mmCIF file of C-alpha atoms and ligand atoms in Angstrom:
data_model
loop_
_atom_site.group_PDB
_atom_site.id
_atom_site.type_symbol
_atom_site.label_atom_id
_atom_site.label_comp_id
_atom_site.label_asym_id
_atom_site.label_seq_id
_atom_site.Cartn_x
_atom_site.Cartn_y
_atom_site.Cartn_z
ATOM 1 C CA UNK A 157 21.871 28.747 85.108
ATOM 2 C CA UNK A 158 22.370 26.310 82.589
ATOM 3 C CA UNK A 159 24.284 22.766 83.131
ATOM 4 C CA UNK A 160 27.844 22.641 82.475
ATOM 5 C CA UNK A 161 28.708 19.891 80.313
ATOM 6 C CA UNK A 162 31.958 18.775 81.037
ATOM 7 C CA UNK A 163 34.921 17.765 78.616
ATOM 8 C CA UNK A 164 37.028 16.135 80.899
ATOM 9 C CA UNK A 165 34.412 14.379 82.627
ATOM 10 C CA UNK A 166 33.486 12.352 79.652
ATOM 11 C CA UNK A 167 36.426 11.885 78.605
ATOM 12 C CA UNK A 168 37.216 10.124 81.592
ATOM 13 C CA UNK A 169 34.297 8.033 80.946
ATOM 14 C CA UNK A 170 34.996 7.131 77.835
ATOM 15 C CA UNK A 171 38.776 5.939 78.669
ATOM 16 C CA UNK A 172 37.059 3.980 80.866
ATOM 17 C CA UNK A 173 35.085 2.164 78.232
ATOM 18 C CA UNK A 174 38.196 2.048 76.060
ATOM 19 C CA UNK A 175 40.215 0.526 78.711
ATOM 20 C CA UNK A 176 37.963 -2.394 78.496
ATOM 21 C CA UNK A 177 38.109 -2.451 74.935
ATOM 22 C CA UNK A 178 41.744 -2.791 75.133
ATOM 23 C CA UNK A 179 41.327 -5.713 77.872
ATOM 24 C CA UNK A 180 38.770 -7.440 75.392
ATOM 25 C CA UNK A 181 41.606 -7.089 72.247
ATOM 26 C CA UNK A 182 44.308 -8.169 74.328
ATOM 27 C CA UNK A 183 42.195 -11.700 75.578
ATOM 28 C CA UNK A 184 40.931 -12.350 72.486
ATOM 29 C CA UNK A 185 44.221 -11.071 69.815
ATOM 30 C CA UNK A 186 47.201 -11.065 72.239
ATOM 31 C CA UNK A 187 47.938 -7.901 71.344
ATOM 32 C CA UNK A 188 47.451 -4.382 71.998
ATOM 33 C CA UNK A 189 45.897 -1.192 69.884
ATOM 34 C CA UNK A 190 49.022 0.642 68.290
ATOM 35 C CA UNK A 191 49.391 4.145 67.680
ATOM 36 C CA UNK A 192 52.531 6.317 66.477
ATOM 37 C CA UNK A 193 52.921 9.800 66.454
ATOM 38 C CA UNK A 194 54.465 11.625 64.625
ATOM 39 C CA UNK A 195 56.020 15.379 65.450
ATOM 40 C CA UNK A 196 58.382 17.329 63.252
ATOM 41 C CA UNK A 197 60.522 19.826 64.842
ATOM 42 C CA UNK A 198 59.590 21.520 68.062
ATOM 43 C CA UNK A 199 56.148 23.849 68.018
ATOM 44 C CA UNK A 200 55.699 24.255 71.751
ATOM 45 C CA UNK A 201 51.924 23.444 71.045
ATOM 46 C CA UNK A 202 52.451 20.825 69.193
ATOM 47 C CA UNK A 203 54.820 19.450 71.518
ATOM 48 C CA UNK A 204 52.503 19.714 73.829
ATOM 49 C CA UNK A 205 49.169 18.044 72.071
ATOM 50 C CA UNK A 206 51.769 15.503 71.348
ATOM 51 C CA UNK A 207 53.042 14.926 74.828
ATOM 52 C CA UNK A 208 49.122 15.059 75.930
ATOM 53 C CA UNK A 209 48.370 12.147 73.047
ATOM 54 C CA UNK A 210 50.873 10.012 74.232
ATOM 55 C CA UNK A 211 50.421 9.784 77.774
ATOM 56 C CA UNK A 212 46.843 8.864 77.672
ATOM 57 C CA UNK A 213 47.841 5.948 74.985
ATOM 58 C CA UNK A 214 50.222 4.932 77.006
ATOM 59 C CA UNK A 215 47.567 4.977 80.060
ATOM 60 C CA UNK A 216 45.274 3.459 78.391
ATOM 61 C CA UNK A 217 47.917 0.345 77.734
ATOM 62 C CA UNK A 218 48.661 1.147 73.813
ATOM 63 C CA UNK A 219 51.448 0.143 72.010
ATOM 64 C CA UNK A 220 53.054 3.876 71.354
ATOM 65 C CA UNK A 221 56.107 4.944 69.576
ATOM 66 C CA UNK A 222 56.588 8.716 69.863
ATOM 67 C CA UNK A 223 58.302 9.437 66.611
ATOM 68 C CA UNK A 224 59.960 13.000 66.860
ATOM 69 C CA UNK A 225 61.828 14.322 63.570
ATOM 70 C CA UNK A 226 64.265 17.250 63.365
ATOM 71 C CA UNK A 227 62.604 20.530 61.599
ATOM 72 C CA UNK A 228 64.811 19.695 58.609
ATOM 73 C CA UNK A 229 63.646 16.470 57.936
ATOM 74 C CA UNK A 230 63.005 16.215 53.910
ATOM 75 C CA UNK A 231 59.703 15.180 52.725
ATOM 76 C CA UNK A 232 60.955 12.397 51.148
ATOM 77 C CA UNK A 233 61.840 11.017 54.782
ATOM 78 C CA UNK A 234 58.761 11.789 56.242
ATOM 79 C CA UNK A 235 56.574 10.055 53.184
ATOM 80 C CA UNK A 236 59.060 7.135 53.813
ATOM 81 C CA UNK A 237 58.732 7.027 57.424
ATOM 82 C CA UNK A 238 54.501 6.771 56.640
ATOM 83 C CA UNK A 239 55.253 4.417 54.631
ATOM 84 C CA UNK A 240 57.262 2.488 57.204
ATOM 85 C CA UNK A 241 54.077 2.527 59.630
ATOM 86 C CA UNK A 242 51.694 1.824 56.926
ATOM 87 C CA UNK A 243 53.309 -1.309 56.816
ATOM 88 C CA UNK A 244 53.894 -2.410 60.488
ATOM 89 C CA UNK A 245 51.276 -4.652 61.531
ATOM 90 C CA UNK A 246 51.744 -3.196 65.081
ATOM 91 C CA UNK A 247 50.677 0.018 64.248
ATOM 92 C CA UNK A 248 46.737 0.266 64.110
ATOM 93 C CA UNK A 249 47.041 4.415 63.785
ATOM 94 C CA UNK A 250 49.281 7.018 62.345
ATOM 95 C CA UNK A 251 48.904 10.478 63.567
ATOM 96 C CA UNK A 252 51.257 13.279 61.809
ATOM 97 C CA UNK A 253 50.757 16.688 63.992
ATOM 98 C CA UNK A 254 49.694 19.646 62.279
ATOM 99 C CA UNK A 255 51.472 21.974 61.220
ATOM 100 C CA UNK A 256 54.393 20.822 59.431
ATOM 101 C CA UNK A 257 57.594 22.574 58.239
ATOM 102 C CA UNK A 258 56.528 25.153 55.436
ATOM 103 C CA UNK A 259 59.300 22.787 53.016
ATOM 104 C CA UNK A 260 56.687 19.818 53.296
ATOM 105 C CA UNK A 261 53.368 19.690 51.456
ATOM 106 C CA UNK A 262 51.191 18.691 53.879
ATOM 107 C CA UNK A 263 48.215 17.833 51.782
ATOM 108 C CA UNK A 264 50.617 15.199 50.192
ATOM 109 C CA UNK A 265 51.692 13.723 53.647
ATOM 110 C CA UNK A 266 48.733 13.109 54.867
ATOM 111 C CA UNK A 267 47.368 11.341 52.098
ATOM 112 C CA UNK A 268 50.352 9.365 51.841
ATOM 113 C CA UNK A 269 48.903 7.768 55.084
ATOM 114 C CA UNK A 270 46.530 4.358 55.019
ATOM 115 C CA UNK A 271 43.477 5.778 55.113
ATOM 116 C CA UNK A 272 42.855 2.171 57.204
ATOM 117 C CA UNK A 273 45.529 3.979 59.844
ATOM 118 C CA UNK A 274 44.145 7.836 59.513
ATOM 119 C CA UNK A 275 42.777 7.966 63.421
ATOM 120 C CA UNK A 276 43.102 11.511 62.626
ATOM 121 C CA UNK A 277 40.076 11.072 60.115
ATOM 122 C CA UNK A 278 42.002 13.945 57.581
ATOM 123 C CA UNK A 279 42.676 12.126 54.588
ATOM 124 C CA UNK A 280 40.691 12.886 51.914
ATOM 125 C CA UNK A 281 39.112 8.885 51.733
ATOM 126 C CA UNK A 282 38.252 9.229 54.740
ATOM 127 C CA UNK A 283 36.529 12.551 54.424
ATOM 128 C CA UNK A 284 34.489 11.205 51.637
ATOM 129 C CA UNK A 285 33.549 7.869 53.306
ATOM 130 C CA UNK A 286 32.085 10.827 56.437
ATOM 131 C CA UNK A 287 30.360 12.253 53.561
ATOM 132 C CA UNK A 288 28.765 9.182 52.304
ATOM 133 C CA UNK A 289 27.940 8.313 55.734
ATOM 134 C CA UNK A 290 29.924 4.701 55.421
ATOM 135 C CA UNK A 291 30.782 3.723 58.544
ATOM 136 C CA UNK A 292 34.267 2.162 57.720
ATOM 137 C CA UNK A 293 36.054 5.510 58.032
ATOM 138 C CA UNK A 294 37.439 7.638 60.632
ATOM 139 C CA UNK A 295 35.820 10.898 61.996
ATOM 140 C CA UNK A 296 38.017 13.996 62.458
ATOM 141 C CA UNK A 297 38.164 13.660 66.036
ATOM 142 C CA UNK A 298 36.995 17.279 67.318
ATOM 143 C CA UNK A 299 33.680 16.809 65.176
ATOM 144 C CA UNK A 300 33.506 13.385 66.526
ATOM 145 C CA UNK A 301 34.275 14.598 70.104
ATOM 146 C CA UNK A 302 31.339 17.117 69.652
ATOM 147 C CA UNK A 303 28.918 15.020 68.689
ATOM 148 C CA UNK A 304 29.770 12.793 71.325
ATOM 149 C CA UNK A 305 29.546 15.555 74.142
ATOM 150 C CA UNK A 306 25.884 16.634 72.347
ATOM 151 C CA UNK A 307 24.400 12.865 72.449
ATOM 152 C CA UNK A 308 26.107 12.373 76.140
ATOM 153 C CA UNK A 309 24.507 15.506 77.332
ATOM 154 C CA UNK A 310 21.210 13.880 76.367
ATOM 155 C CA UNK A 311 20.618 16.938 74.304
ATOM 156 C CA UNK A 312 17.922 15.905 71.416
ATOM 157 C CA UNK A 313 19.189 16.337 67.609
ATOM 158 C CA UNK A 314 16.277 14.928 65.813
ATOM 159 C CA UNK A 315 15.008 17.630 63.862
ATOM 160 C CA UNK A 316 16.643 20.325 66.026
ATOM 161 C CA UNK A 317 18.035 23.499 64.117
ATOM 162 C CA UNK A 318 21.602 23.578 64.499
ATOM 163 C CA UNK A 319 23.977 26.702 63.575
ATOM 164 C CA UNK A 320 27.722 26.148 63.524
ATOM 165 C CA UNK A 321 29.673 29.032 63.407
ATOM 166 C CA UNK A 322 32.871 28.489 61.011
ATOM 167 C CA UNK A 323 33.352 26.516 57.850
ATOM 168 C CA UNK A 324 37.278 24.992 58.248
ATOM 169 C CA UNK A 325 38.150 21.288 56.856
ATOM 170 C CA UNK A 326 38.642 20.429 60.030
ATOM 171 C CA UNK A 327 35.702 21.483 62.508
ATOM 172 C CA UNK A 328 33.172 23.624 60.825
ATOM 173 C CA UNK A 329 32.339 21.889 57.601
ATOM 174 C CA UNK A 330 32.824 18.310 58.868
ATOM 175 C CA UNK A 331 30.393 18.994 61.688
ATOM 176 C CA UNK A 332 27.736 20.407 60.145
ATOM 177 C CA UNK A 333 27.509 17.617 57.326
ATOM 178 C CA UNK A 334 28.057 15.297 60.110
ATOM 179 C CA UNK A 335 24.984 16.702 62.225
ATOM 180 C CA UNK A 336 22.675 16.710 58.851
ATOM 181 C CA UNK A 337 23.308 12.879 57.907
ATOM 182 C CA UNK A 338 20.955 10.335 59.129
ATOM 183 C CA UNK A 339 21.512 9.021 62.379
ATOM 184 C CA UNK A 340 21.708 8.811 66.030
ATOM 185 C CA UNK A 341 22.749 12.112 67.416
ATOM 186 C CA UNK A 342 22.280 13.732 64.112
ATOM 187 C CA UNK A 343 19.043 14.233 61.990
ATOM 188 C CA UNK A 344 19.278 17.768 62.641
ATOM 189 C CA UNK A 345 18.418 20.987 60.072
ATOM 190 C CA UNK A 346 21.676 22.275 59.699
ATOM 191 C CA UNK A 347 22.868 26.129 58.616
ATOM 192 C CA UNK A 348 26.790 26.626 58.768
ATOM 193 C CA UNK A 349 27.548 30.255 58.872
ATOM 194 C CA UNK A 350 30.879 32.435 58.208
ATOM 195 C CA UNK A 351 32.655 35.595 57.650
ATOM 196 C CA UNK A 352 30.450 36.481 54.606
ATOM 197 C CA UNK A 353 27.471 35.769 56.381
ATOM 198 C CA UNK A 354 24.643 38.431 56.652
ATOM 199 C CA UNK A 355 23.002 38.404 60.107
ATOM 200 C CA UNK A 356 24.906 36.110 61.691
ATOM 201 C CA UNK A 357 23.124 37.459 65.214
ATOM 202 C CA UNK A 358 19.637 36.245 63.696
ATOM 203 C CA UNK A 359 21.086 32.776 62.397
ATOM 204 C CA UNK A 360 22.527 31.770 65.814
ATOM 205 C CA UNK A 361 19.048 33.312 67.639
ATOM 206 C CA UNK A 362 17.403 30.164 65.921
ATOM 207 C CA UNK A 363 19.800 27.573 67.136
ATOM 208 C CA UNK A 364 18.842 24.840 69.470
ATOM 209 C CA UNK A 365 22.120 23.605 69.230
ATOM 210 C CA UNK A 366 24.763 26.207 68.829
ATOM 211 C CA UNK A 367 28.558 24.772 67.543
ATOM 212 C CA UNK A 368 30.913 27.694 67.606
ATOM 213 C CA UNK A 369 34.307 27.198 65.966
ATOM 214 C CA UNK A 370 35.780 30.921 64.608
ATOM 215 C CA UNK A 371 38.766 31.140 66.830
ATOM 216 C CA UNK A 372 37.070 34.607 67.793
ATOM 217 C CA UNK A 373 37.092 35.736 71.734
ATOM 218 C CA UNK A 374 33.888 36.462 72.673
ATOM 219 C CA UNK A 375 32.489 36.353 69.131
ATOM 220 C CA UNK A 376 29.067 34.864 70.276
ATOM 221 C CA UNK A 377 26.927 37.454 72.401
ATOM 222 C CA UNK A 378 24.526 36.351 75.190
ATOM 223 C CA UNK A 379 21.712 37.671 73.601
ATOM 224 C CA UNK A 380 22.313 35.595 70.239
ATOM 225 C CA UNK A 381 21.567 32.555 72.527
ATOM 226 C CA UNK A 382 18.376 31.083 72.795
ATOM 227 C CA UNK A 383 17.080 30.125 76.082
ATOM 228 C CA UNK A 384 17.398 26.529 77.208
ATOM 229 C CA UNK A 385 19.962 25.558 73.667
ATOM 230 C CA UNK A 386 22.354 23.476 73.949
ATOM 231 C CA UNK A 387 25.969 26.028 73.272
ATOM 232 C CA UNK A 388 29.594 24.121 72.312
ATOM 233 C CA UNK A 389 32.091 26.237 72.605
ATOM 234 C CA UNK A 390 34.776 25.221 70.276
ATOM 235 C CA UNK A 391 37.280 28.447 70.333
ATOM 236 C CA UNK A 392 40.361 28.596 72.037
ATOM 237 C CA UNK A 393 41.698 31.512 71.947
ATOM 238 C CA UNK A 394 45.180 32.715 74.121
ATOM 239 C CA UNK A 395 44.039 36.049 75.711
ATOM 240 C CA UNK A 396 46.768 36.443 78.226
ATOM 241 C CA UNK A 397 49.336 34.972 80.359
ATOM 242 C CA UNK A 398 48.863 34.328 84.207
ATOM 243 C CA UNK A 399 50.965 35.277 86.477
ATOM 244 C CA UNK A 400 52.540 31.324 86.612
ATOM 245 C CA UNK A 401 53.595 31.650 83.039
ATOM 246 C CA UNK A 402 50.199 29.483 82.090
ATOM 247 C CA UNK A 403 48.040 30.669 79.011
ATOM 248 C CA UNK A 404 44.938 31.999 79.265
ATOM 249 C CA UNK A 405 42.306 30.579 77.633
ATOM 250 C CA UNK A 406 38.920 31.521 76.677
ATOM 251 C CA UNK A 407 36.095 30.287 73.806
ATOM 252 C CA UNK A 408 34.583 32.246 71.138
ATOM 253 C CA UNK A 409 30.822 32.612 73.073
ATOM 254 C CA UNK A 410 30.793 35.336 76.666
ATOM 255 C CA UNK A 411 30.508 32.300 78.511
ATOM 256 C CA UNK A 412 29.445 33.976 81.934
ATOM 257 C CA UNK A 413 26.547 35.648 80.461
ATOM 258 C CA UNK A 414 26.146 33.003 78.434
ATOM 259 C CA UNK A 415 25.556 30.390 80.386
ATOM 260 C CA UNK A 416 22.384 32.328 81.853
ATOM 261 C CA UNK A 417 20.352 31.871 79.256
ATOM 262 C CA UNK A 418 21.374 28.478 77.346
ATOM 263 C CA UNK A 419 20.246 25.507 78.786
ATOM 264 C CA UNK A 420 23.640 23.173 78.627
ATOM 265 C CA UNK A 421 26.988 25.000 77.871
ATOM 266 C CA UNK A 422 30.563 23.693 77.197
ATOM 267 C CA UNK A 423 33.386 25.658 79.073
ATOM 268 C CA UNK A 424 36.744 26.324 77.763
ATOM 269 C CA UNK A 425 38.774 24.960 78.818
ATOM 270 C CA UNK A 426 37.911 21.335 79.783
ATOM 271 C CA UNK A 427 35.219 21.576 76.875
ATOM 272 C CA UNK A 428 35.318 20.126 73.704
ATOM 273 C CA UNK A 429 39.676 19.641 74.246
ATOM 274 C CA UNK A 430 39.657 16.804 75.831
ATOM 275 C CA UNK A 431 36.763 14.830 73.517
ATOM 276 C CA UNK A 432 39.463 15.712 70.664
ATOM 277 C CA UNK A 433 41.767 13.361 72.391
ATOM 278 C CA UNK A 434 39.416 10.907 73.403
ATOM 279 C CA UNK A 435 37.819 10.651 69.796
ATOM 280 C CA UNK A 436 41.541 9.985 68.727
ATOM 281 C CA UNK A 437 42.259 6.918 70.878
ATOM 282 C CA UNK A 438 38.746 5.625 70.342
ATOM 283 C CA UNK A 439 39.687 6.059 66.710
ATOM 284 C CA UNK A 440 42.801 3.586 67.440
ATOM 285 C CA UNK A 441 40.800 0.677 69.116
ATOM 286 C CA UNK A 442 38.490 1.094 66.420
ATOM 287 C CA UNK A 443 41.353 0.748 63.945
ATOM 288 C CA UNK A 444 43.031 -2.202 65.612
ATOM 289 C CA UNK A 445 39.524 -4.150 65.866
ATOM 290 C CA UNK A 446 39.037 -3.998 62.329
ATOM 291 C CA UNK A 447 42.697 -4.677 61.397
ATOM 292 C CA UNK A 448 43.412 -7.751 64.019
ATOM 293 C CA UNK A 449 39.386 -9.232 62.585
ATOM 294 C CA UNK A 450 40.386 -9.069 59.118
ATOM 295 C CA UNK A 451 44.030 -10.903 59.836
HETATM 296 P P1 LIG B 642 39.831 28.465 61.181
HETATM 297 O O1 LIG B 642 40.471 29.780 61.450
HETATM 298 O O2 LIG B 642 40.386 27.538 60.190
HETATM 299 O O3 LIG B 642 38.308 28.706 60.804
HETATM 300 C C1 LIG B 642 37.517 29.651 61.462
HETATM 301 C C2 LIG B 642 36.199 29.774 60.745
HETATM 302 O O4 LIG B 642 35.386 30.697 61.444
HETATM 303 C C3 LIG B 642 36.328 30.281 59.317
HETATM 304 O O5 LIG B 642 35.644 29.371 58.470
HETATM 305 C C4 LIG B 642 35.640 31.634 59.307
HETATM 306 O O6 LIG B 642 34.790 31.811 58.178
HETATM 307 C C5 LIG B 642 34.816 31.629 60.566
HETATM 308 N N1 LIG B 642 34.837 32.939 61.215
HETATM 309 C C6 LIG B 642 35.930 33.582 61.700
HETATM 310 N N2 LIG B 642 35.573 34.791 62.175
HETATM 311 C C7 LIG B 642 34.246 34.903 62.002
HETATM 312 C C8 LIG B 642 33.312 35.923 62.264
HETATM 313 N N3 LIG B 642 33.682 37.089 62.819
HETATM 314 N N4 LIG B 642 32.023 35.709 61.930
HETATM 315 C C9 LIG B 642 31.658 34.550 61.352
HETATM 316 N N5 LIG B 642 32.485 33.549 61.083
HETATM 317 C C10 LIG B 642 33.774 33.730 61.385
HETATM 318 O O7 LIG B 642 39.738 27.762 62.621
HETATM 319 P P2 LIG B 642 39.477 26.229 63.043
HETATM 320 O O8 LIG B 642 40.687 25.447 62.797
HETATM 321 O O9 LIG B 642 38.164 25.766 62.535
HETATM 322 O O10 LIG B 642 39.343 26.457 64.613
HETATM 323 C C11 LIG B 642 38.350 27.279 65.162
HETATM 324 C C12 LIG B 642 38.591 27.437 66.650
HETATM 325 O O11 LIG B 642 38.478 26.162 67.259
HETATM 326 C C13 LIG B 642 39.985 27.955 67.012
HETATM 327 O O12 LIG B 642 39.881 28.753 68.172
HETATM 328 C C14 LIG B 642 40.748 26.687 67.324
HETATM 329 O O13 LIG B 642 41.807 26.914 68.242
HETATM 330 C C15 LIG B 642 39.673 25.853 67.947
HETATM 331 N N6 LIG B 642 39.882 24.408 67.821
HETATM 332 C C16 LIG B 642 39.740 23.668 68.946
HETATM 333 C C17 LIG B 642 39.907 22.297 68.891
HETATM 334 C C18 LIG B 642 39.713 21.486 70.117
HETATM 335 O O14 LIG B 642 40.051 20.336 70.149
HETATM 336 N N7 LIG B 642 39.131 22.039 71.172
HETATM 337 C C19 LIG B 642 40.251 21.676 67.690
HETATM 338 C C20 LIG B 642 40.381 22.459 66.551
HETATM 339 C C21 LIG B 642 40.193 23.829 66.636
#
């Protein structure tokens, strides 16, 4: 049975090293990493992320302003608000949640942000500074978080075939170029597959490491794995409510069969979520480091 490679147990970890990050900033700056976030209207998932990002700030000793805006809120407040933050010198990261308000462009909010403040890693700067492999950018955090969870599971990327299911802007094609640059955990021969794919059962046969993000239940058959890969499970996917009103969550890969044949497997949840979250605040003390040294 293969090893379970916990989310929430690394994540723990690494709020531990960020913790003494924070310590280290606040001895040598008097001051603390700053993050505001920023939620328009009510989405109860976003609410929720949101709620989720702010607590673990807060826990980990951040400066945090929760910044909640009514659904109505023009674009032209919300660019002005940015630009508010992008000039506070106590904010270190701005993070707008996704969606917005179908009345506000998103594209042009989130470039409106610093790309020195984007600990969400989405604006387009930053995106091309990933591409270019120049390490003063910000990684989108779930590609981050699962490369993180790959090189902490001691799995080897060097020259390993990886197939990642799923081409968005925001997990599929960032991870694969990420996994194909140069680099510790990376080095890999990548093949991103999608909906036009032919044979995507033969493609995913040949993976040692296995990145699924299609936002399909179940999507990934056991015998598409090959024995002893590495499988990260990044679906989440509602398929039901339990009885105490909670969602029911599962991946896009049959993870009980599954995990019979690879050789380390993420589960959902307490996967690849919580890495998301941790990327985001390691993004932040990253952010304030470089801001407070260059004062
Ligand atoms: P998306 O819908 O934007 O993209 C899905 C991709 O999968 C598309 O590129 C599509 O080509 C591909 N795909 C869909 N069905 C397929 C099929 N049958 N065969 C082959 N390819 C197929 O989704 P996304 O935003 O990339 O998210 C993917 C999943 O990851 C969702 O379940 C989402 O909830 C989850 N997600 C999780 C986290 C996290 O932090 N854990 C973060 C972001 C997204």
């Amino acid at each position: 049975s293969a090893e379970i490679i916990s989310g929430t147990e690394m994540r723990a970890a690494i709020l531990e090293e960020l913790r003494g990050e924070v310590a280290a900033i606040k001895e040598k700056y008097d001051t603390v990493p700053g993050l505001v976030t920023i939620l328009v209207g009510e989405n109860p998932a976003s609410v929720s992320y949101v709620t989720l990002k702010v607590k673990t700030a807060l826990g980990l000793g951040f400066h945090e302003i929760q910044d909640n805006q009514p659904e109505d809120i023009t674009e032209d407040e919300l660019l002005a608000l940015i630009d508010k933050y992008n000039n506070d010198p106590s904010i270190h990261g701005i993070l707008v949640q996704l969606p917005l308000p179908k009345h506000i462009d998103e594209e042009k909010v989130i470039t409106a942000i610093n790309p020195d403040k984007d600990v969400d890693g989405f604006h387009p700067v930053n995106l091309g500074r990933m591409v270019l492999g120049d390490k003063d950018g910000f990684l989108p955090c779930t590609p981050a978080g699962i490369q993180e969870m790959i090189v902490r599971s001691g799995t080897e990327t060097s020259g390993a075939e990886v197939v990642v299911v799923g081409r968005s802007n925001i997990v599929g094609k960032p991870i694969s170029i990420m996994m194909g640059q140069k680099g510790v955990g990376a080095n890999s021969t990548v093949t991103m597959v999608h909906t036009r794919t032919k044979n995507l059962e033969e493609h995913c046969k040949r993976a040692d490491i296995l990145i699924v993000a299609a936002g399909v239940p179940n999507l990934v058959k056991p015998e598409w794995i090959k024995p002893g890969s590495t499988v990260i499970d990044v679906g989440v996917n509602r398929i039901g409510t339990a009885p105490s009103g909670k969602a029911l969550l599962s991946g896009d890969v049959e993870f009980d069969k599954a995990k019979e044949i690879a050789g380390k497997i993420t589960p959902v949840p307490g996967g690849v979520g919580p890495m998301t979250i941790a990327m985001l605040m390691k993004n932040t003390v990253a952010s304030a480091w470089r801001h407070l040294g260059a004062e």
